[in-house]
Short mmCIF file of C-alpha atoms in Angstrom, two decimals:
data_model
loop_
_atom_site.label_atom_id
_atom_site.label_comp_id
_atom_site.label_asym_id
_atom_site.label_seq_id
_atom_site.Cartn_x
_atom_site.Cartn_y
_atom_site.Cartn_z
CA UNK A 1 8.26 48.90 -36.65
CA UNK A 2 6.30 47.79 -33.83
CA UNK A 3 4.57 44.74 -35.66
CA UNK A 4 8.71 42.68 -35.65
CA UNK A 5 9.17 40.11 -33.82
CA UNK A 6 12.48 40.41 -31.38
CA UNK A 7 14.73 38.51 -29.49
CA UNK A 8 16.86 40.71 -27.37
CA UNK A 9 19.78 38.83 -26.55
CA UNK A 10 23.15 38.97 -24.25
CA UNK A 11 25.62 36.53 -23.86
CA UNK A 12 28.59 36.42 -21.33
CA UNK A 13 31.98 34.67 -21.98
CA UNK A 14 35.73 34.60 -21.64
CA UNK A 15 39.02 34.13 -23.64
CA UNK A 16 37.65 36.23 -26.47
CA UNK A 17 41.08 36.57 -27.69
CA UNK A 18 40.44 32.72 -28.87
CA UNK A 19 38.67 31.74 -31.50
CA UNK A 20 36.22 30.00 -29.89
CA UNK A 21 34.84 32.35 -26.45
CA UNK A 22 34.04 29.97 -23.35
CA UNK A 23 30.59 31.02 -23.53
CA UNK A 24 29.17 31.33 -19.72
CA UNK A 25 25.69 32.01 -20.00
CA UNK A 26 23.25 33.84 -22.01
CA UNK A 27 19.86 35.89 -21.48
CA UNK A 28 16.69 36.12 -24.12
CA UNK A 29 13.68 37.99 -24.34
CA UNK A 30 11.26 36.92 -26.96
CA UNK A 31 8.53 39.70 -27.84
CA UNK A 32 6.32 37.34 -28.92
CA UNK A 33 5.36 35.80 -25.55
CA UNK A 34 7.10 38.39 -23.39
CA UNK A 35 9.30 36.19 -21.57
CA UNK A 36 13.07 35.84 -20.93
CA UNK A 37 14.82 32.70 -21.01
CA UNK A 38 18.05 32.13 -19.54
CA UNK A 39 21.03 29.30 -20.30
CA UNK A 40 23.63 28.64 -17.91
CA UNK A 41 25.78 27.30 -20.94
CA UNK A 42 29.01 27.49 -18.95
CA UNK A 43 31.24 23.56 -19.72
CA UNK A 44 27.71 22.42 -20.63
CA UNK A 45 26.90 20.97 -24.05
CA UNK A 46 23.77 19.82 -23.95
CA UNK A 47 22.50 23.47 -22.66
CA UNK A 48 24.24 24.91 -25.68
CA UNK A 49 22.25 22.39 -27.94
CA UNK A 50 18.74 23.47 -26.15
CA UNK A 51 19.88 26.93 -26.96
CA UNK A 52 21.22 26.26 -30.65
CA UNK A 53 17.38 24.72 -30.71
CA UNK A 54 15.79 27.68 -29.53
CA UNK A 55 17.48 30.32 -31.09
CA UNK A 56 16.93 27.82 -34.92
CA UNK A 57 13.02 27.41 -34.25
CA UNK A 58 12.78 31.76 -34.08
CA UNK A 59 15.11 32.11 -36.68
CA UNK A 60 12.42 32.99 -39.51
CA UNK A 61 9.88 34.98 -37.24
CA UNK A 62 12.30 36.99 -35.10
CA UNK A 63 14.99 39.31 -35.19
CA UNK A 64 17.96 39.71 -33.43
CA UNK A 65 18.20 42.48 -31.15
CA UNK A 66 21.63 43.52 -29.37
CA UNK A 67 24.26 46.04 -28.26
CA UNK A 68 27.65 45.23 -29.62
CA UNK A 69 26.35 42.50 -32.15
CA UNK A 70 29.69 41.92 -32.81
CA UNK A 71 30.25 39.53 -29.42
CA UNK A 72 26.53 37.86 -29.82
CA UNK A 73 27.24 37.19 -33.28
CA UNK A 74 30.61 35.62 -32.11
CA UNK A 75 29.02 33.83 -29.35
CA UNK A 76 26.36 32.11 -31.81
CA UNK A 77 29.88 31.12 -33.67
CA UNK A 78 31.17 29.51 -30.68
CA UNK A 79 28.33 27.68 -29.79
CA UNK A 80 28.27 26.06 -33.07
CA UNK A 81 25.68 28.38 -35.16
CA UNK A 82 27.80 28.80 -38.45
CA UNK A 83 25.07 30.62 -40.05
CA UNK A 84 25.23 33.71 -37.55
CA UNK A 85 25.22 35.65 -40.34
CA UNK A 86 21.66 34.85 -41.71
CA UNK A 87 20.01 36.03 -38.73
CA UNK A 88 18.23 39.01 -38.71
CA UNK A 89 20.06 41.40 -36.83
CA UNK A 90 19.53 44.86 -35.44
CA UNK A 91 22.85 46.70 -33.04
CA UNK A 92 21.45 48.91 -30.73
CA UNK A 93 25.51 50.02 -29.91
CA UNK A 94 25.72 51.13 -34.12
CA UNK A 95 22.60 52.70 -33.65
CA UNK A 96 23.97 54.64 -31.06
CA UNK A 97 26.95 55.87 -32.64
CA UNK A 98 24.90 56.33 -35.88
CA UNK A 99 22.50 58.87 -34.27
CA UNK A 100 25.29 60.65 -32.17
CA UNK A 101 26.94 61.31 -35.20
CA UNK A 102 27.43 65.01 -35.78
CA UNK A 103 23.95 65.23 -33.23
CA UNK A 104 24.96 67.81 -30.94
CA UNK A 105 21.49 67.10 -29.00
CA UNK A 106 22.68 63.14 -28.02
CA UNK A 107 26.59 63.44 -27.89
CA UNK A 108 26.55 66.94 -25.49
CA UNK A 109 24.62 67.56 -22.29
CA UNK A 110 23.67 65.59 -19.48
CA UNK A 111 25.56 62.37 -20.29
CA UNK A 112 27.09 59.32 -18.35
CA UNK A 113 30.60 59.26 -18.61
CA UNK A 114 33.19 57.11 -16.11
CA UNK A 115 29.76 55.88 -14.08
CA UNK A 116 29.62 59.94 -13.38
CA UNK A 117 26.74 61.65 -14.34
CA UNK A 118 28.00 65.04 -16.32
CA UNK A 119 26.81 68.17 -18.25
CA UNK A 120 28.92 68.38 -21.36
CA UNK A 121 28.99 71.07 -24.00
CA UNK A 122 29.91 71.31 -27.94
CA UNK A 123 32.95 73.76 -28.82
CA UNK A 124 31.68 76.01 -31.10
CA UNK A 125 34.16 76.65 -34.03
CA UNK A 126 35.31 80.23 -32.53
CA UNK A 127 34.31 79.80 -29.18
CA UNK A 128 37.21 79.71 -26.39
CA UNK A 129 37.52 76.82 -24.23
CA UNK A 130 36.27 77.69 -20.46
CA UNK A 131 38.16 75.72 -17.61
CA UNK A 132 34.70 75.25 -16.16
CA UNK A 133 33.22 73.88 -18.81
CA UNK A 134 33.47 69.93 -19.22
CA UNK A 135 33.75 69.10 -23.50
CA UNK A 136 34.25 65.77 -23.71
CA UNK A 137 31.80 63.84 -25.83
CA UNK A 138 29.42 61.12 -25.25
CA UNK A 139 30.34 57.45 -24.28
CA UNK A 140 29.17 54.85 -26.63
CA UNK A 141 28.77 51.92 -24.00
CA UNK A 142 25.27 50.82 -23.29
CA UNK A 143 25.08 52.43 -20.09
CA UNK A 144 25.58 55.71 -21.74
CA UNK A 145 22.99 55.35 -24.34
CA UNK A 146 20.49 54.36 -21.29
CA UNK A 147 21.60 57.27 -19.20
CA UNK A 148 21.10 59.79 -22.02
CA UNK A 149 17.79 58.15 -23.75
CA UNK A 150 15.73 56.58 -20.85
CA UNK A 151 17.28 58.73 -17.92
CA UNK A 152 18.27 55.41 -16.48
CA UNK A 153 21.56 55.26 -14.30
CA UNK A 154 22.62 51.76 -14.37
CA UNK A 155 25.20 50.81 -11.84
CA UNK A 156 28.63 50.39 -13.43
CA UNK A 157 30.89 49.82 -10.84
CA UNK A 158 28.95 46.27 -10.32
CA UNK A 159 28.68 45.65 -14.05
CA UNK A 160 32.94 45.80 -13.98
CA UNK A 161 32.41 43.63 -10.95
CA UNK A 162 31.09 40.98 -12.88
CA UNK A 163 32.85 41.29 -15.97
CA UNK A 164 36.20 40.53 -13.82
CA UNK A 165 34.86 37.59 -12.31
CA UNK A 166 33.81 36.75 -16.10
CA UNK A 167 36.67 37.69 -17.41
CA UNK A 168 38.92 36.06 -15.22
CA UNK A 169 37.46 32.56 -16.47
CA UNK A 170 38.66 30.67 -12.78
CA UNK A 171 36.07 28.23 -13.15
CA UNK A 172 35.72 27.43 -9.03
CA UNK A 173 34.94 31.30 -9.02
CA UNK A 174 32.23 31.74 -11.79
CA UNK A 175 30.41 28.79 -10.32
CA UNK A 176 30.26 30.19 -7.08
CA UNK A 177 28.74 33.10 -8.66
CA UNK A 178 26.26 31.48 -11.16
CA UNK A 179 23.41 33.59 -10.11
CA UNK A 180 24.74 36.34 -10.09
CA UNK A 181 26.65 36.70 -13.18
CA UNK A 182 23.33 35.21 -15.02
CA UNK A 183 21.30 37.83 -13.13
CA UNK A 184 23.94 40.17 -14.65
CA UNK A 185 23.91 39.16 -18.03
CA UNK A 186 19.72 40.04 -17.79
CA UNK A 187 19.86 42.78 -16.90
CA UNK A 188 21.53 43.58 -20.03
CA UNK A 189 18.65 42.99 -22.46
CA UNK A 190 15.73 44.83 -19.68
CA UNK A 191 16.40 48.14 -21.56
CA UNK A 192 16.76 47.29 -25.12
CA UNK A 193 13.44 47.42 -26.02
CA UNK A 194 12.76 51.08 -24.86
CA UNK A 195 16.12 51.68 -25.63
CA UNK A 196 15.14 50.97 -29.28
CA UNK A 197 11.96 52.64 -29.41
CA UNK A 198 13.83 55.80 -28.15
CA UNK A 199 16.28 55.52 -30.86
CA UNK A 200 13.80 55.20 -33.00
CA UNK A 201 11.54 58.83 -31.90
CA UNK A 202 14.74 60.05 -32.35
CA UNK A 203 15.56 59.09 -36.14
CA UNK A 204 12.02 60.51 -36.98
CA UNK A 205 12.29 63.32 -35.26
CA UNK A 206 16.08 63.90 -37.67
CA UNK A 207 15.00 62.23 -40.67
CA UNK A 208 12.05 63.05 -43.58
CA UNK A 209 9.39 60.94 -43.74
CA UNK A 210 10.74 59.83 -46.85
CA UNK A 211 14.51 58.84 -45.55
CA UNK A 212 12.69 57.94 -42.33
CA UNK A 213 11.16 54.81 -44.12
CA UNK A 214 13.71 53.76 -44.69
CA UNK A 215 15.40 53.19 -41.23
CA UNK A 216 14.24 49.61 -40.63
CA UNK A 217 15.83 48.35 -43.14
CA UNK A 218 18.70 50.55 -42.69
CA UNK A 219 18.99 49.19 -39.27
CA UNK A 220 19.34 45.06 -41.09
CA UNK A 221 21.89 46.05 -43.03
CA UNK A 222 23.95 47.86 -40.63
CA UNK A 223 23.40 44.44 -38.12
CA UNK A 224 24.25 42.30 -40.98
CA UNK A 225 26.97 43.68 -40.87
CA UNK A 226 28.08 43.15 -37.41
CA UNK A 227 27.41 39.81 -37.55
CA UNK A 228 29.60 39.45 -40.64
CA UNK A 229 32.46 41.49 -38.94
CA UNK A 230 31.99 38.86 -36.36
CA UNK A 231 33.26 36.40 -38.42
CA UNK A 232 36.63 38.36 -39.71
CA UNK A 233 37.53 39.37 -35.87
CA UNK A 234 37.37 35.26 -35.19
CA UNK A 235 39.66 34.60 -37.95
CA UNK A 236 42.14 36.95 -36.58
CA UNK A 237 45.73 37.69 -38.16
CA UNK A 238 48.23 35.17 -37.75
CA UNK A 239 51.52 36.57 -36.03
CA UNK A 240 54.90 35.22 -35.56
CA UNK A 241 55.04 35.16 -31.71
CA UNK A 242 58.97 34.61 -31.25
CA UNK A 243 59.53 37.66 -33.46
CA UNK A 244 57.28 39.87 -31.59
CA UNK A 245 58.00 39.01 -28.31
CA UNK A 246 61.80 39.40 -28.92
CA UNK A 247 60.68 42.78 -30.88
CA UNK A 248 58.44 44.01 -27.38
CA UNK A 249 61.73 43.06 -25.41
CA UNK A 250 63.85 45.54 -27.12
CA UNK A 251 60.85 48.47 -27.03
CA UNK A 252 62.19 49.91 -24.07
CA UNK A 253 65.73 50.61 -25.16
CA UNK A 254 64.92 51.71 -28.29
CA UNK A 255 62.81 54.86 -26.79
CA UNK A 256 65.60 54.96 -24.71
CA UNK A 257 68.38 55.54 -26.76
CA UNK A 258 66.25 58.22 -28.39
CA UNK A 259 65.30 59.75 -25.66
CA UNK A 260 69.07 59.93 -24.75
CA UNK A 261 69.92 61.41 -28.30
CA UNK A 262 67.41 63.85 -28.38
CA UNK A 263 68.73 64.94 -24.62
CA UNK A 264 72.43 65.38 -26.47
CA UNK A 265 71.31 67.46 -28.89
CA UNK A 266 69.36 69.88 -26.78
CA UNK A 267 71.75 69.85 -23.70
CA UNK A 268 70.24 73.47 -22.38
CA UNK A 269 66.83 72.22 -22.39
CA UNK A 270 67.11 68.42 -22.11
CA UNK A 271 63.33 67.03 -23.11
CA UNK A 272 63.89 64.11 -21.33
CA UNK A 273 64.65 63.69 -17.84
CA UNK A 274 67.02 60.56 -16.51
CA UNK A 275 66.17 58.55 -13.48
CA UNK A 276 68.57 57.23 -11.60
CA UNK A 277 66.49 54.63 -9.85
CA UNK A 278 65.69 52.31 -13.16
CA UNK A 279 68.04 54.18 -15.48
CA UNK A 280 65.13 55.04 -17.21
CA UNK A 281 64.09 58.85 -19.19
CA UNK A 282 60.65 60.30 -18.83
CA UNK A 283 59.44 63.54 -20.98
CA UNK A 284 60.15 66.47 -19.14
CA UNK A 285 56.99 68.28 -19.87
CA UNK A 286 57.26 71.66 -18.17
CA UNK A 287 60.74 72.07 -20.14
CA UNK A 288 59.00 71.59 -23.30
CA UNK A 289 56.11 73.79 -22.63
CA UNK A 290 58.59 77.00 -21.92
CA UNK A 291 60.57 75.84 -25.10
CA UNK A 292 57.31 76.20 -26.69
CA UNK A 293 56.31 79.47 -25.46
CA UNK A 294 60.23 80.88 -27.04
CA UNK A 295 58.25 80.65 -30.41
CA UNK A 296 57.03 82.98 -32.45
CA UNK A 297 53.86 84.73 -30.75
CA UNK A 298 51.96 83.84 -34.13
CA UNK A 299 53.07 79.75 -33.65
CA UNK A 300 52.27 80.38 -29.52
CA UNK A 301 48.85 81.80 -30.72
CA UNK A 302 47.55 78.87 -32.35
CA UNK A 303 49.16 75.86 -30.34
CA UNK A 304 46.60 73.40 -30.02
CA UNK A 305 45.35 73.45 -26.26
CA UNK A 306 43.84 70.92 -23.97
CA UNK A 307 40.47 70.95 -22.09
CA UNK A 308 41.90 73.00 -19.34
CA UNK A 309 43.39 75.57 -21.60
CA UNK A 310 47.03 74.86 -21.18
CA UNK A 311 49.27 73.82 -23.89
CA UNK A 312 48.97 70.73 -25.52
CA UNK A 313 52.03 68.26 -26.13
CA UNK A 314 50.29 65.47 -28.45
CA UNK A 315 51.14 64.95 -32.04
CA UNK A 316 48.77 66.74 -33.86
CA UNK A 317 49.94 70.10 -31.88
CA UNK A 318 53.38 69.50 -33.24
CA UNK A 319 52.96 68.57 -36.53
CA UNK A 320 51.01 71.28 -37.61
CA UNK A 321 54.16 73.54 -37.21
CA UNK A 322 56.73 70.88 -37.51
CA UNK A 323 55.04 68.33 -40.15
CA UNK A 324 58.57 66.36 -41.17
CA UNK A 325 57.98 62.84 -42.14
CA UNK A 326 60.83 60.56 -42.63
CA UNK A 327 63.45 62.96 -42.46
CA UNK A 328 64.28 65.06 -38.86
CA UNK A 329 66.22 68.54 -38.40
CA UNK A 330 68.42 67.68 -35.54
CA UNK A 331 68.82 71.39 -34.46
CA UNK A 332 64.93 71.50 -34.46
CA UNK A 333 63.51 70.30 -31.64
CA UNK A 334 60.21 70.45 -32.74
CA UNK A 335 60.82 68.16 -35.17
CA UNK A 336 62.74 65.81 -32.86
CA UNK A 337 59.84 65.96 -30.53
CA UNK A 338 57.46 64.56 -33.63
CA UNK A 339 59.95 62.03 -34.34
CA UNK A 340 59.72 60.79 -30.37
CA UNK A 341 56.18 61.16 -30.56
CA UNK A 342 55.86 58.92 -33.87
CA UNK A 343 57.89 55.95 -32.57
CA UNK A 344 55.97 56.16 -29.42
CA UNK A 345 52.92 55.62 -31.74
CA UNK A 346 54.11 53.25 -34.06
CA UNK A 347 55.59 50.72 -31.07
CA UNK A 348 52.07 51.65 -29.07
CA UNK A 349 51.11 47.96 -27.27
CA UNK A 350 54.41 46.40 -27.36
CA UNK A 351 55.17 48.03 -24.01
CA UNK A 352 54.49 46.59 -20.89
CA UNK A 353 50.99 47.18 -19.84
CA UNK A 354 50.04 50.23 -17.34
CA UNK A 355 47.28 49.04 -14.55
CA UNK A 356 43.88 48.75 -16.67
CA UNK A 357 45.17 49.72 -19.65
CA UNK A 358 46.01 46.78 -22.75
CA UNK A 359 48.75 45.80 -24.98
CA UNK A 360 49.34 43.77 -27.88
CA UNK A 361 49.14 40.52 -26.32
CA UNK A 362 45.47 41.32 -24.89
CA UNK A 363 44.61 40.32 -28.12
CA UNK A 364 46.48 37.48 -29.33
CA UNK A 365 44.90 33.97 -28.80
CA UNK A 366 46.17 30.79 -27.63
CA UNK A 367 46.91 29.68 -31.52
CA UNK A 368 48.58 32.92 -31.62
CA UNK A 369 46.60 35.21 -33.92
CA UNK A 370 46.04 38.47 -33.10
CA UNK A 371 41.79 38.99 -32.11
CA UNK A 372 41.49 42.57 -31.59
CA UNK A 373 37.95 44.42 -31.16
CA UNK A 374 37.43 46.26 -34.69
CA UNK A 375 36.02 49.45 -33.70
CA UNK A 376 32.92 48.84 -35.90
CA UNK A 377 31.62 52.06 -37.53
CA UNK A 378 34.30 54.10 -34.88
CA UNK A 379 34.40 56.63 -37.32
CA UNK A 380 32.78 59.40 -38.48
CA UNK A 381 32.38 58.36 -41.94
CA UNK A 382 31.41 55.04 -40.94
CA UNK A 383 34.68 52.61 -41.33
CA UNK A 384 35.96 50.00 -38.78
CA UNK A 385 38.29 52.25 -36.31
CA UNK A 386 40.08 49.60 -34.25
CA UNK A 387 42.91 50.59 -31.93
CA UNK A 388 46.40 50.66 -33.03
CA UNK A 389 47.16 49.23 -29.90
CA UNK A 390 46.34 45.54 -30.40
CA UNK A 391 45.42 45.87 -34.65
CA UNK A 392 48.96 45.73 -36.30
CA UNK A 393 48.34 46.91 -39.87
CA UNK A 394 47.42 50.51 -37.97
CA UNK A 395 51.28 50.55 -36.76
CA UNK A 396 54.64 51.60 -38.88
CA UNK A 397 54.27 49.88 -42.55
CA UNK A 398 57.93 47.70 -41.07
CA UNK A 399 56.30 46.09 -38.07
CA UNK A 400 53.52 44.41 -41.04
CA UNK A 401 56.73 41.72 -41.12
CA UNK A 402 55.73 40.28 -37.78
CA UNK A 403 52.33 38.87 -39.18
CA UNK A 404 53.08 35.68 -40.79
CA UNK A 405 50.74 33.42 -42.44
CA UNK A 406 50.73 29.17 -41.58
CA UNK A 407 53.23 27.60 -44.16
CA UNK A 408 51.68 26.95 -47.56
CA UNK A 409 49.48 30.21 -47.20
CA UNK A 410 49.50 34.04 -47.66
CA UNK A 411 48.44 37.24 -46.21
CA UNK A 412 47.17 39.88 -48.80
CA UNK A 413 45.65 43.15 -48.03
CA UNK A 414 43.03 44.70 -50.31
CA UNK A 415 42.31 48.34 -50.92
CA UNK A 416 39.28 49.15 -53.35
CA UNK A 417 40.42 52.12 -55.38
CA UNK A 418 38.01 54.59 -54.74
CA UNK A 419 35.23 52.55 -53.52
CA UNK A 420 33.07 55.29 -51.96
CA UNK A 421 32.86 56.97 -55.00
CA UNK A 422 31.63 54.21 -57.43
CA UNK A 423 29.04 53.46 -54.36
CA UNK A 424 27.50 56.64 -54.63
CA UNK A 425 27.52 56.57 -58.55
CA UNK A 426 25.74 53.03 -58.25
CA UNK A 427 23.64 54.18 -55.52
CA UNK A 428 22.91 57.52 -57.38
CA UNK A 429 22.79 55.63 -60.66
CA UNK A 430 24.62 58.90 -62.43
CA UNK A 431 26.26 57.56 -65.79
CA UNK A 432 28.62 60.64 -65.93
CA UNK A 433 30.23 59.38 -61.94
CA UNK A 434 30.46 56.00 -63.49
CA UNK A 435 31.95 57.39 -66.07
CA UNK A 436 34.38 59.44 -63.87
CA UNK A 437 35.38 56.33 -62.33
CA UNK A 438 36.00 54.28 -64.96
CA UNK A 439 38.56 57.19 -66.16
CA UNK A 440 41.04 55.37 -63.07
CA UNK A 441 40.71 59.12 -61.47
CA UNK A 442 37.52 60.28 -60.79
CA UNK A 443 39.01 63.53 -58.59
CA UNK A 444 41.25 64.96 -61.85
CA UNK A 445 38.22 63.64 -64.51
CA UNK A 446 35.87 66.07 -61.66
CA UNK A 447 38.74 69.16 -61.56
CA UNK A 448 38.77 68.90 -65.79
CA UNK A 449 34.32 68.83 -66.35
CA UNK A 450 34.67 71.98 -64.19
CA UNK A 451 37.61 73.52 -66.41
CA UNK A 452 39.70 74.11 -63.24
CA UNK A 453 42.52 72.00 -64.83
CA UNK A 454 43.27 71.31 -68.38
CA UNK A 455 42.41 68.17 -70.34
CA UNK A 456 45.84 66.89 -70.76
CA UNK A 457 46.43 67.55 -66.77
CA UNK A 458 48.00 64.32 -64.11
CA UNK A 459 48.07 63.30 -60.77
CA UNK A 460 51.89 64.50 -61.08
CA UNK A 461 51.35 67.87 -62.97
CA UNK A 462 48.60 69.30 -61.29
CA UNK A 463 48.71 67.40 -57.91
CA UNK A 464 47.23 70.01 -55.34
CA UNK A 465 44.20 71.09 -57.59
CA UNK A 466 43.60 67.44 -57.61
CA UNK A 467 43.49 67.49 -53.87
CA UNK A 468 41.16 70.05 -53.54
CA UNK A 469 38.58 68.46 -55.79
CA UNK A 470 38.94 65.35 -54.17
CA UNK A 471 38.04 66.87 -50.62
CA UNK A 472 35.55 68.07 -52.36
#
């Protein structure tokens, strides 16, 4: 791996929400003559054509090193490069999340996390949380991969110095700070290169030698596909901004008027308590808690509980005793409770934003389509997690009616029956999952080779054996 050519490379911008970023500046070390180059590309065209030059002439020898190849790849968009995607690229920030992964050894112990440096443990499936005991897992930023692989505080509170200043795009300000910010933006490449080759030790110490091989190429495909992602989060999703923002105006009263309801029908416990200063209810926690503590010792046994041991109030705690969907007891108030908590969900971002925290319309662009980061491989399994917060097709299937495509065009989502399964038959190349698949039901055709259902059994008939054999 050590023969590649590499470019590590960081740009800085603003109004990513667009879909064209005012690229400030941008930072490059080539490998090949161990040097960095930097382009103050801020309002200046002809420095974005030296750098379109540059980056063209290494495209064939070098490969693209970054964390969060997402915004690099969107930068090289921006600055006129329409062929981001035929770069080679390699994502230090997927890397990261790849290898801390179900890796105890990376995502617990000593670990950066809020620019504090902490010892963090795994919860072992029996073991009883200990209020001394911090459990949170790693961070995925690139300050936390340094920290925990090079042993390498970098200092965060004047990286979010200069990302405001960036951010902030007041042009007087930015130049006033030119050396600075670029100075900032180098410092963001110094590390990739040992932060690679420490990624690297630690894929061969996890992997055979055989799967090991492999992890080079691996690595392309996984960049590729950043850069490609790139070019679906510049698109964005068209929305109908008069709807929405007369939808976000009415947000508040509709959690009020719940809030109010729910309050009428529990009048000895009242959830929700009213404020007379804005007229406004907020959740009356430690009334709730003692409601929950009435229940049955076996349901008080195995309420989910928070880091610190006490009782937890979020929605998975409730709906694994009070899992109603649609429909709501009113003389339950568990099941109110999950009602509050789902409409909370489903109208997450269209509230007014808290200090530091974003909405919806942190991610909508001047053209008004919605631009919001796509959590690229967020989950376990791999998939895009973005938040629900700014990514609409996460919220309530209704609110889908406030995208709207340009006149003359449509909007159609696609969802590949499953597509994980014929990927591992292909990737396997076993005729008999091929041949599951091509049954329309490759979970019921596994449940009837094994004899657990019968031959004439459906998706209707024998629904829950179907279930397990599809977890399985």
């Amino acid at each position: 791996m050590a023969d590649h050519k590499w470019l590590d490379i960081d740009f800085e911008f603003h109004n990513s929400s667009d879909y064209r970023p005012n690229i400030v500046c941008c930072s490059i070390w080539d490998s090949d003559l161990d040097e960095t180059f930097e382009f103050w590309t801020y309002n200046d065209d002809a420095i974005k054509s030296d750098l379109r030059e540059f980056l063209y002439a290494r495209k064939d020898t070098h490969i693209l090193r970054a964390y969060m190849a997402i915004a690099e790849a969107r930068s090289l968009l921006a600055i006129d490069i329409e062929d981001a995607k035929e770069f080679k690229w390699v994502d230090l920030y997927i890397e990261w999340r790849q290898l801390t992964n179900h890796n105890d050894r990376m995502s617990y112990g000593n670990q950066l996390i809020g620019g504090r440096e902490v010892k963090t443990y795994p919860l072992g499936q029996w073991e009883r949380k200990k209020k001394h005991r911090n459990y949170s897992k790693c961070e995925y930023g690139l300050a936390a991969s340094t920290y925990k692989l090079l042993g390498i505080k970098i200092d965060t509170s004047h990286k979010t110095t200069m990302r405001d200043i960036i951010i902030s795009g007041v042009e007087d300000v930015i130049e006033c700070n030119k050396d600075e910010i670029q100075e900032y933006c180098t410092s963001d490449i110094v590390h990739l290169r040992n932060l690679y080759t420490a990624m690297v030790k630690e894929y061969k110490r996890l992997l055979s030698k055989k799967d090991f091989a492999l992890v080079h190429e691996e690595m392309l495909y996984r960049g590729e596909y950043a850069a490609r992602t790139a070019y679906i989060e510049r698109e964005g999703e068209p929305m109908n901004m008069e709807w929405i923002e007369n939808f976000a105006a009415s947000v508040p009263q509709i959690i009020r008027s719940m809030q109010q309801e729910i309050n009428d029908l529990f009048p000895d416990i009242l959830p929700f308590r009213y404020k007379r200063i804005d007229g406004n209810y907020s959740w009356n926690q430690i009334a709730t808690k003692a409601w929950i503590r009435t229940l049955n010792p076996d349901i008080v046994s195995q309420w989910k509980t928070t880091d610190s041991g006490d009782i937890s109030l979020s929605l998975e705690a409730f709906t694994k005793f009070f899992s109603y969907r649609h429909t709501y007891p009113k003389h339950c108030l568990g099941g109110q409770i999950v009602r509050y908590l789902r409409l909370k969900q489903s109208l997450n971002g269209f509230l007014p934003s808290k200090k530091g925290k974003r909405n919806f319309f942190d991610s909508v662009g001047s053209d008004g389509r919605a631009r919001p980061f796509l959590g690229i491989y967020g989950s376990q399994s791999g998939r895009n997690q973005p938040s629900a917060t700014g990514f609409l097709f996460l919220k309530a299937a209704w609110s889908r009616a406030l995208s709207e495509p340009p006149k003359g065009y449509i909007c159609a989502d696609i969802d590949y029956a499953s597509q994980e399964f014929l990927g591992g038959a292909l990737g396997a190349q076993d005729k008999v999952m091929v041949d599951a698949y091509h049954s329309g039901d490759p979970y019921l055709f596994f449940a009837k080779a094994t004899g657990a259902v019968p031959e004439d059994a459906t998706k209707a008939s024998h629904g829950e054996q179907r279930n397990l054999f599809k977890s399985t």
